[in-house]
Structures are given as C-alpha cells and as structure tokens.
Amino acid sequence: MRRRGRVWLLGCALTPALLLTACTSNADPAPAATHRRGGDAQAEKKLTDQAQSALDAVTDQGSSMVESGVERVSDGVHTRPGLARGTAYKLTVVCAGKGAAEIVVAPSGAGGRRAVPCDGSVVFERLTAEGALKVDVRGEPGAAGMIAWRIDKVGSQP
C-alpha cells in the first residue's frame, strides 16, 4: 500500500510538469498561421485597392451614387437596392484576382446576366427598376479576389 501511495504521489507531482512542458513547446503552429493570415490580408488589400481604383476611374462625378461596396469573390455581392420605379441605373463591377464572376439581376427583365473577368476589367450593366430588384455577383468555381461595385442613378427613362 505504501508503494502505491508513493507512485500516486510521484504521478501527481510530475503531471503539472508534463502539462507545462506541452504548453510551452516550440512546435506551436500559431505564428506561421498568423503570418499566413497577415499575407492574405495584404493580398486582399492590394486587390481591393486595384478594384476600387478601376471603379473610381470610370465613375461619372455627376452621377448620383445609390449603393456601393467591396466584397470577397468567395462571399459575392448580394443586394436588394431600393430603386425608384421608371428610373435608369448603372451597375459598375470590377473584379481583381483570378477566375471570373457573373452578374445576375432578378427579375430578368430588369437587367440580365453578364460575365465579369477577375482581371481588373470594368463591366457595366444597365438596370431598370420596375419593382423589387435583386442584384447578385457570384464568383465562379475557383475564382478568388475582390469585387468592387457601385450602383448609380443615370436619369429617367423616356
């Protein structure tokens, strides 16, 4: 009985030392993961700046902006803008990264489907508000990067 008590006591004494050693091991992958996330954030910022710069270059200073944003291609753009009936709008989209995305406007008569290459090209889509409108920009499989977008009021329809 005495021997068991000593083994138990020794086990109790060594357990905290083992746990402390395991918690302070140099094999912690967190610094590499943190560095990788930092690199991703820098890449996202660079792509955001590229897409936003291209969008700003084609924005008409006299137009009336309704809505805009910048999203990851993987998240896409999903908006239901409150647009005035009988008014024309212009959706401008720029994708910077790799692959492609697609603009989808519903109902289909209010706009359409249009491919958006993720090469920094500027793509325009005319929107006509005749009721509730839904605008989506979805990344195709394998696409990555950032999407900058803007909806501007361009005037009344004839």
PDB file of C-alpha atoms in Angstrom:
ATOM      1  CA  MET A   1       0.000   0.000   0.000  1.00  0.00           C
ATOM      2  CA  ARG A   2       2.853   2.271   0.754  1.00  0.00           C
ATOM      3  CA  ARG A   3       4.398   1.717  -2.679  1.00  0.00           C
ATOM      4  CA  ARG A   4       1.118   2.606  -4.396  1.00  0.00           C
ATOM      5  CA  GLY A   5       0.908   5.800  -2.416  1.00  0.00           C
ATOM      6  CA  ARG A   6       4.406   6.827  -3.496  1.00  0.00           C
ATOM      7  CA  VAL A   7       3.669   6.098  -7.171  1.00  0.00           C
ATOM      8  CA  TRP A   8       0.471   8.089  -6.924  1.00  0.00           C
ATOM      9  CA  LEU A   9       2.296  10.967  -5.229  1.00  0.00           C
ATOM     10  CA  LEU A  10       5.045  10.903  -7.871  1.00  0.00           C
ATOM     11  CA  GLY A  11       2.408  10.894 -10.628  1.00  0.00           C
ATOM     12  CA  CYS A  12       0.682  13.895  -9.072  1.00  0.00           C
ATOM     13  CA  ALA A  13       3.978  15.748  -8.856  1.00  0.00           C
ATOM     14  CA  LEU A  14       5.005  15.027 -12.474  1.00  0.00           C
ATOM     15  CA  THR A  15       1.664  15.750 -14.161  1.00  0.00           C
ATOM     16  CA  PRO A  16       1.865  19.576 -13.869  1.00  0.00           C
ATOM     17  CA  ALA A  17       5.459  19.496 -15.153  1.00  0.00           C
ATOM     18  CA  LEU A  18       4.384  17.462 -18.203  1.00  0.00           C
ATOM     19  CA  LEU A  19       1.451  19.761 -18.902  1.00  0.00           C
ATOM     20  CA  LEU A  20       3.607  22.873 -18.554  1.00  0.00           C
ATOM     21  CA  THR A  21       6.192  21.426 -20.959  1.00  0.00           C
ATOM     22  CA  ALA A  22       3.493  20.523 -23.513  1.00  0.00           C
ATOM     23  CA  CYS A  23       2.000  24.022 -23.358  1.00  0.00           C
ATOM     24  CA  THR A  24       5.328  25.791 -23.899  1.00  0.00           C
ATOM     25  CA  SER A  25       6.586  23.592 -26.732  1.00  0.00           C
ATOM     26  CA  ASN A  26       8.226  25.295 -29.717  1.00  0.00           C
ATOM     27  CA  ALA A  27       6.079  23.221 -32.073  1.00  0.00           C
ATOM     28  CA  ASP A  28       3.203  25.746 -31.817  1.00  0.00           C
ATOM     29  CA  PRO A  29       1.854  26.353 -35.364  1.00  0.00           C
ATOM     30  CA  ALA A  30       0.145  29.625 -34.423  1.00  0.00           C
ATOM     31  CA  PRO A  31       2.931  32.027 -35.512  1.00  0.00           C
ATOM     32  CA  ALA A  32       3.013  30.554 -39.041  1.00  0.00           C
ATOM     33  CA  ALA A  33      -0.771  30.656 -39.255  1.00  0.00           C
ATOM     34  CA  THR A  34      -0.780  34.263 -38.075  1.00  0.00           C
ATOM     35  CA  HIS A  35       1.856  35.166 -40.667  1.00  0.00           C
ATOM     36  CA  ARG A  36      -0.143  33.462 -43.406  1.00  0.00           C
ATOM     37  CA  ARG A  37      -3.303  35.366 -42.435  1.00  0.00           C
ATOM     38  CA  GLY A  38      -1.297  38.585 -42.474  1.00  0.00           C
ATOM     39  CA  GLY A  39      -0.153  37.771 -46.022  1.00  0.00           C
ATOM     40  CA  ASP A  40      -3.756  37.090 -47.062  1.00  0.00           C
ATOM     41  CA  ALA A  41      -4.850  40.417 -45.592  1.00  0.00           C
ATOM     42  CA  GLN A  42      -2.108  42.221 -47.516  1.00  0.00           C
ATOM     43  CA  ALA A  43      -3.100  40.452 -50.753  1.00  0.00           C
ATOM     44  CA  GLU A  44      -6.779  41.324 -50.147  1.00  0.00           C
ATOM     45  CA  LYS A  45      -5.877  44.963 -49.536  1.00  0.00           C
ATOM     46  CA  LYS A  46      -3.831  45.093 -52.745  1.00  0.00           C
ATOM     47  CA  LEU A  47      -6.680  43.541 -54.775  1.00  0.00           C
ATOM     48  CA  THR A  48      -9.219  45.837 -53.087  1.00  0.00           C
ATOM     49  CA  ASP A  49      -7.119  48.874 -53.997  1.00  0.00           C
ATOM     50  CA  GLN A  50      -6.826  47.665 -57.619  1.00  0.00           C
ATOM     51  CA  ALA A  51     -10.571  47.042 -57.984  1.00  0.00           C
ATOM     52  CA  GLN A  52     -11.540  50.291 -56.230  1.00  0.00           C
ATOM     53  CA  SER A  53      -9.081  52.300 -58.338  1.00  0.00           C
ATOM     54  CA  ALA A  54     -10.518  50.893 -61.583  1.00  0.00           C
ATOM     55  CA  LEU A  55     -14.056  51.593 -60.357  1.00  0.00           C
ATOM     56  CA  ASP A  56     -13.170  55.164 -59.361  1.00  0.00           C
ATOM     57  CA  ALA A  57     -11.526  55.781 -62.759  1.00  0.00           C
ATOM     58  CA  VAL A  58     -14.809  55.209 -64.614  1.00  0.00           C
ATOM     59  CA  THR A  59     -17.207  56.761 -62.109  1.00  0.00           C
ATOM     60  CA  ASP A  60     -19.020  59.770 -63.502  1.00  0.00           C
ATOM     61  CA  GLN A  61     -18.600  62.571 -60.979  1.00  0.00           C
ATOM     62  CA  GLY A  62     -22.001  63.994 -61.970  1.00  0.00           C
ATOM     63  CA  SER A  63     -23.929  60.799 -61.304  1.00  0.00           C
ATOM     64  CA  SER A  64     -25.857  60.076 -58.146  1.00  0.00           C
ATOM     65  CA  MET A  65     -24.479  57.064 -56.250  1.00  0.00           C
ATOM     66  CA  VAL A  66     -27.137  54.822 -54.727  1.00  0.00           C
ATOM     67  CA  GLU A  67     -25.112  51.986 -53.246  1.00  0.00           C
ATOM     68  CA  SER A  68     -21.571  50.604 -53.400  1.00  0.00           C
ATOM     69  CA  GLY A  69     -19.190  48.208 -51.713  1.00  0.00           C
ATOM     70  CA  VAL A  70     -16.225  45.868 -51.897  1.00  0.00           C
ATOM     71  CA  GLU A  71     -16.624  42.146 -51.244  1.00  0.00           C
ATOM     72  CA  ARG A  72     -14.542  38.989 -51.446  1.00  0.00           C
ATOM     73  CA  VAL A  73     -15.270  36.965 -54.584  1.00  0.00           C
ATOM     74  CA  SER A  74     -15.981  33.968 -52.332  1.00  0.00           C
ATOM     75  CA  ASP A  75     -18.679  35.981 -50.491  1.00  0.00           C
ATOM     76  CA  GLY A  76     -20.107  37.637 -53.604  1.00  0.00           C
ATOM     77  CA  VAL A  77     -22.355  40.675 -53.786  1.00  0.00           C
ATOM     78  CA  HIS A  78     -25.975  40.267 -52.747  1.00  0.00           C
ATOM     79  CA  THR A  79     -28.149  43.368 -52.578  1.00  0.00           C
ATOM     80  CA  ARG A  80     -31.747  44.436 -52.944  1.00  0.00           C
ATOM     81  CA  PRO A  81     -31.353  48.123 -53.708  1.00  0.00           C
ATOM     82  CA  GLY A  82     -34.310  50.437 -53.187  1.00  0.00           C
ATOM     83  CA  LEU A  83     -34.531  51.902 -56.690  1.00  0.00           C
ATOM     84  CA  ALA A  84     -37.155  54.363 -57.932  1.00  0.00           C
ATOM     85  CA  ARG A  85     -39.626  53.000 -60.459  1.00  0.00           C
ATOM     86  CA  GLY A  86     -39.144  54.215 -64.019  1.00  0.00           C
ATOM     87  CA  THR A  87     -35.583  55.357 -63.410  1.00  0.00           C
ATOM     88  CA  ALA A  88     -32.478  54.017 -65.139  1.00  0.00           C
ATOM     89  CA  TYR A  89     -29.457  52.941 -63.138  1.00  0.00           C
ATOM     90  CA  LYS A  90     -25.982  51.723 -63.995  1.00  0.00           C
ATOM     91  CA  LEU A  91     -24.289  48.910 -62.121  1.00  0.00           C
ATOM     92  CA  THR A  92     -20.494  49.024 -62.425  1.00  0.00           C
ATOM     93  CA  VAL A  93     -18.487  45.989 -61.315  1.00  0.00           C
ATOM     94  CA  VAL A  94     -14.734  45.345 -61.193  1.00  0.00           C
ATOM     95  CA  CYS A  95     -13.178  42.064 -60.081  1.00  0.00           C
ATOM     96  CA  ALA A  96      -9.456  41.872 -59.294  1.00  0.00           C
ATOM     97  CA  GLY A  97      -7.904  38.467 -58.700  1.00  0.00           C
ATOM     98  CA  LYS A  98      -8.232  35.245 -60.665  1.00  0.00           C
ATOM     99  CA  GLY A  99     -11.039  33.435 -62.423  1.00  0.00           C
ATOM    100  CA  ALA A 100     -14.368  35.073 -63.151  1.00  0.00           C
ATOM    101  CA  ALA A 101     -17.658  36.080 -61.605  1.00  0.00           C
ATOM    102  CA  GLU A 102     -21.147  36.628 -63.008  1.00  0.00           C
ATOM    103  CA  ILE A 103     -23.681  39.410 -62.513  1.00  0.00           C
ATOM    104  CA  VAL A 104     -27.220  38.083 -62.086  1.00  0.00           C
ATOM    105  CA  VAL A 105     -30.126  40.544 -61.910  1.00  0.00           C
ATOM    106  CA  ALA A 106     -33.632  39.392 -60.993  1.00  0.00           C
ATOM    107  CA  PRO A 107     -36.229  39.698 -62.315  1.00  0.00           C
ATOM    108  CA  SER A 108     -34.540  39.029 -65.632  1.00  0.00           C
ATOM    109  CA  GLY A 109     -36.313  41.921 -67.415  1.00  0.00           C
ATOM    110  CA  ALA A 110     -34.674  44.466 -65.095  1.00  0.00           C
ATOM    111  CA  GLY A 111     -31.158  43.523 -66.146  1.00  0.00           C
ATOM    112  CA  GLY A 112     -29.515  40.317 -67.174  1.00  0.00           C
ATOM    113  CA  ARG A 113     -26.554  38.019 -66.775  1.00  0.00           C
ATOM    114  CA  ARG A 114     -23.096  39.224 -67.584  1.00  0.00           C
ATOM    115  CA  ALA A 115     -19.641  37.702 -67.131  1.00  0.00           C
ATOM    116  CA  VAL A 116     -17.094  39.613 -65.050  1.00  0.00           C
ATOM    117  CA  PRO A 117     -13.476  38.510 -65.543  1.00  0.00           C
ATOM    118  CA  CYS A 118     -11.331  38.906 -62.423  1.00  0.00           C
ATOM    119  CA  ASP A 119      -8.591  40.707 -64.340  1.00  0.00           C
ATOM    120  CA  GLY A 120      -9.434  44.282 -63.344  1.00  0.00           C
ATOM    121  CA  SER A 121     -11.765  44.889 -66.295  1.00  0.00           C
ATOM    122  CA  VAL A 122     -14.728  47.196 -65.734  1.00  0.00           C
ATOM    123  CA  VAL A 123     -18.151  45.725 -66.538  1.00  0.00           C
ATOM    124  CA  PHE A 124     -21.358  47.773 -66.790  1.00  0.00           C
ATOM    125  CA  GLU A 125     -24.963  46.594 -66.563  1.00  0.00           C
ATOM    126  CA  ARG A 126     -27.983  48.834 -67.098  1.00  0.00           C
ATOM    127  CA  LEU A 127     -30.731  48.341 -64.519  1.00  0.00           C
ATOM    128  CA  THR A 128     -34.372  49.326 -64.859  1.00  0.00           C
ATOM    129  CA  ALA A 129     -36.404  49.465 -61.676  1.00  0.00           C
ATOM    130  CA  GLU A 130     -39.939  48.256 -62.295  1.00  0.00           C
ATOM    131  CA  GLY A 131     -40.364  46.666 -58.878  1.00  0.00           C
ATOM    132  CA  ALA A 132     -38.245  44.885 -56.302  1.00  0.00           C
ATOM    133  CA  LEU A 133     -34.834  44.158 -57.735  1.00  0.00           C
ATOM    134  CA  LYS A 134     -32.158  41.709 -56.618  1.00  0.00           C
ATOM    135  CA  VAL A 135     -28.539  42.036 -57.751  1.00  0.00           C
ATOM    136  CA  ASP A 136     -26.023  39.237 -57.220  1.00  0.00           C
ATOM    137  CA  VAL A 137     -22.417  38.965 -58.325  1.00  0.00           C
ATOM    138  CA  ARG A 138     -21.266  35.397 -57.801  1.00  0.00           C
ATOM    139  CA  GLY A 139     -17.757  34.019 -58.152  1.00  0.00           C
ATOM    140  CA  GLU A 140     -17.381  31.013 -60.414  1.00  0.00           C
ATOM    141  CA  PRO A 141     -15.709  27.875 -59.005  1.00  0.00           C
ATOM    142  CA  GLY A 142     -12.005  28.502 -58.392  1.00  0.00           C
ATOM    143  CA  ALA A 143     -12.351  32.296 -58.589  1.00  0.00           C
ATOM    144  CA  ALA A 144     -10.642  34.377 -55.912  1.00  0.00           C
ATOM    145  CA  GLY A 145     -10.032  38.052 -55.270  1.00  0.00           C
ATOM    146  CA  MET A 146     -12.077  41.150 -54.546  1.00  0.00           C
ATOM    147  CA  ILE A 147     -15.157  42.693 -56.213  1.00  0.00           C
ATOM    148  CA  ALA A 148     -15.765  46.457 -56.131  1.00  0.00           C
ATOM    149  CA  TRP A 149     -19.241  47.547 -57.229  1.00  0.00           C
ATOM    150  CA  ARG A 150     -21.400  50.642 -57.464  1.00  0.00           C
ATOM    151  CA  ILE A 151     -24.957  51.474 -58.488  1.00  0.00           C
ATOM    152  CA  ASP A 152     -25.523  54.975 -59.909  1.00  0.00           C
ATOM    153  CA  LYS A 153     -28.722  56.723 -60.918  1.00  0.00           C
ATOM    154  CA  VAL A 154     -28.371  57.852 -64.533  1.00  0.00           C
ATOM    155  CA  GLY A 155     -31.740  59.557 -65.122  1.00  0.00           C
ATOM    156  CA  SER A 156     -35.357  58.951 -66.007  1.00  0.00           C
ATOM    157  CA  GLN A 157     -36.398  56.628 -68.775  1.00  0.00           C
ATOM    158  CA  PRO A 158     -38.203  58.166 -71.774  1.00  0.00           C
TER     159      PRO A 158
END
